């Protein structure tokens, strides 16, 4: 089995149907959008979940998909160098 730490790394803190904040690029500029989780997949050997959201955006939790708007906006600011 997996240890509790391994499970926390593998299992995302969201489920299909939850609403999250995602970073999407619009005309090359990253923007924050509120969207519903449509799928959770595991596509590589690292077992990091990829979170798919409405509007064809997907990514890792804490990288492209966030629980809070503030966390998503902070990530965009980092991308833009603020």
PDB file of C-alpha atoms in Angstrom:
ATOM      1  CA  UNK A   1       0.000   0.000   0.000  1.00  0.00           C
ATOM      2  CA  UNK A   2       0.829   3.653  -0.020  1.00  0.00           C
ATOM      3  CA  UNK A   3       1.874   5.739   2.979  1.00  0.00           C
ATOM      4  CA  UNK A   4      -0.347   8.712   3.947  1.00  0.00           C
ATOM      5  CA  UNK A   5       2.262  11.073   2.451  1.00  0.00           C
ATOM      6  CA  UNK A   6       2.270   9.167  -0.848  1.00  0.00           C
ATOM      7  CA  UNK A   7      -1.531   9.196  -0.982  1.00  0.00           C
ATOM      8  CA  UNK A   8      -1.613  12.971  -0.437  1.00  0.00           C
ATOM      9  CA  UNK A   9       0.782  13.370  -3.369  1.00  0.00           C
ATOM     10  CA  UNK A  10      -1.257  11.071  -5.614  1.00  0.00           C
ATOM     11  CA  UNK A  11      -4.844  11.981  -4.676  1.00  0.00           C
ATOM     12  CA  UNK A  12      -5.842  15.518  -5.664  1.00  0.00           C
ATOM     13  CA  UNK A  13      -7.807  17.656  -3.176  1.00  0.00           C
ATOM     14  CA  UNK A  14     -10.651  17.946  -5.705  1.00  0.00           C
ATOM     15  CA  UNK A  15     -13.063  15.619  -7.470  1.00  0.00           C
ATOM     16  CA  UNK A  16     -14.917  15.724 -10.778  1.00  0.00           C
ATOM     17  CA  UNK A  17     -17.647  18.348 -10.547  1.00  0.00           C
ATOM     18  CA  UNK A  18     -15.810  20.620  -8.077  1.00  0.00           C
ATOM     19  CA  UNK A  19     -15.217  24.248  -9.028  1.00  0.00           C
ATOM     20  CA  UNK A  20     -11.600  25.393  -9.158  1.00  0.00           C
ATOM     21  CA  UNK A  21      -9.540  28.304 -10.434  1.00  0.00           C
ATOM     22  CA  UNK A  22      -7.445  27.560 -13.514  1.00  0.00           C
ATOM     23  CA  UNK A  23      -4.856  29.473 -15.495  1.00  0.00           C
ATOM     24  CA  UNK A  24      -5.708  29.759 -19.169  1.00  0.00           C
ATOM     25  CA  UNK A  25      -3.868  31.664 -21.827  1.00  0.00           C
ATOM     26  CA  UNK A  26      -5.914  34.165 -23.809  1.00  0.00           C
ATOM     27  CA  UNK A  27      -4.046  35.603 -26.794  1.00  0.00           C
ATOM     28  CA  UNK A  28      -0.816  34.471 -25.125  1.00  0.00           C
ATOM     29  CA  UNK A  29      -1.573  36.156 -21.782  1.00  0.00           C
ATOM     30  CA  UNK A  30      -2.276  33.980 -18.721  1.00  0.00           C
ATOM     31  CA  UNK A  31      -5.683  34.672 -17.153  1.00  0.00           C
ATOM     32  CA  UNK A  32      -7.492  33.194 -14.147  1.00  0.00           C
ATOM     33  CA  UNK A  33     -10.839  31.489 -14.800  1.00  0.00           C
ATOM     34  CA  UNK A  34     -13.354  29.789 -12.500  1.00  0.00           C
ATOM     35  CA  UNK A  35     -14.292  26.408 -13.954  1.00  0.00           C
ATOM     36  CA  UNK A  36     -15.592  22.954 -13.135  1.00  0.00           C
ATOM     37  CA  UNK A  37     -13.335  19.883 -12.945  1.00  0.00           C
ATOM     38  CA  UNK A  38     -14.309  17.545 -15.791  1.00  0.00           C
ATOM     39  CA  UNK A  39     -11.719  14.766 -15.389  1.00  0.00           C
ATOM     40  CA  UNK A  40      -8.746  13.614 -13.348  1.00  0.00           C
ATOM     41  CA  UNK A  41      -6.169  11.466 -15.118  1.00  0.00           C
ATOM     42  CA  UNK A  42      -2.782   9.971 -14.357  1.00  0.00           C
ATOM     43  CA  UNK A  43      -0.677  10.054 -17.500  1.00  0.00           C
ATOM     44  CA  UNK A  44       2.916   9.522 -16.454  1.00  0.00           C
ATOM     45  CA  UNK A  45       5.030   7.341 -14.197  1.00  0.00           C
ATOM     46  CA  UNK A  46       5.238  10.051 -11.518  1.00  0.00           C
ATOM     47  CA  UNK A  47       1.543   9.494 -10.739  1.00  0.00           C
ATOM     48  CA  UNK A  48       0.900  13.242 -10.528  1.00  0.00           C
ATOM     49  CA  UNK A  49      -2.756  13.818 -11.361  1.00  0.00           C
ATOM     50  CA  UNK A  50      -3.680  16.012 -14.307  1.00  0.00           C
ATOM     51  CA  UNK A  51      -6.840  17.998 -13.577  1.00  0.00           C
ATOM     52  CA  UNK A  52      -8.982  18.801 -16.632  1.00  0.00           C
ATOM     53  CA  UNK A  53     -11.410  21.705 -16.368  1.00  0.00           C
ATOM     54  CA  UNK A  54     -14.136  23.128 -18.576  1.00  0.00           C
ATOM     55  CA  UNK A  55     -12.786  24.925 -21.601  1.00  0.00           C
ATOM     56  CA  UNK A  56     -10.024  22.460 -22.530  1.00  0.00           C
ATOM     57  CA  UNK A  57      -7.559  23.525 -19.853  1.00  0.00           C
ATOM     58  CA  UNK A  58      -5.697  20.946 -17.813  1.00  0.00           C
ATOM     59  CA  UNK A  59      -2.697  20.776 -15.559  1.00  0.00           C
ATOM     60  CA  UNK A  60      -1.319  19.900 -12.170  1.00  0.00           C
ATOM     61  CA  UNK A  61      -2.824  21.084  -8.927  1.00  0.00           C
ATOM     62  CA  UNK A  62      -0.823  24.063  -7.689  1.00  0.00           C
ATOM     63  CA  UNK A  63       0.694  24.696 -11.113  1.00  0.00           C
ATOM     64  CA  UNK A  64      -2.229  25.369 -13.476  1.00  0.00           C
ATOM     65  CA  UNK A  65      -5.235  24.480 -11.292  1.00  0.00           C
ATOM     66  CA  UNK A  66      -5.921  25.947  -7.843  1.00  0.00           C
ATOM     67  CA  UNK A  67      -8.451  25.735  -5.025  1.00  0.00           C
ATOM     68  CA  UNK A  68      -8.510  29.513  -4.443  1.00  0.00           C
ATOM     69  CA  UNK A  69      -8.581  32.509  -6.730  1.00  0.00           C
ATOM     70  CA  UNK A  70      -5.820  34.145  -4.685  1.00  0.00           C
ATOM     71  CA  UNK A  71      -3.447  31.213  -5.284  1.00  0.00           C
ATOM     72  CA  UNK A  72      -4.197  31.255  -9.029  1.00  0.00           C
ATOM     73  CA  UNK A  73      -3.655  35.023  -9.240  1.00  0.00           C
ATOM     74  CA  UNK A  74      -0.338  34.713  -7.351  1.00  0.00           C
ATOM     75  CA  UNK A  75       0.796  32.050  -9.862  1.00  0.00           C
ATOM     76  CA  UNK A  76      -0.118  34.350 -12.770  1.00  0.00           C
ATOM     77  CA  UNK A  77       1.833  37.184 -11.134  1.00  0.00           C
ATOM     78  CA  UNK A  78       4.873  34.886 -10.866  1.00  0.00           C
ATOM     79  CA  UNK A  79       4.499  33.933 -14.542  1.00  0.00           C
ATOM     80  CA  UNK A  80       4.417  37.591 -15.519  1.00  0.00           C
ATOM     81  CA  UNK A  81       7.381  38.425 -13.279  1.00  0.00           C
ATOM     82  CA  UNK A  82       5.554  40.610 -10.739  1.00  0.00           C
TER      83      UNK A  82
END
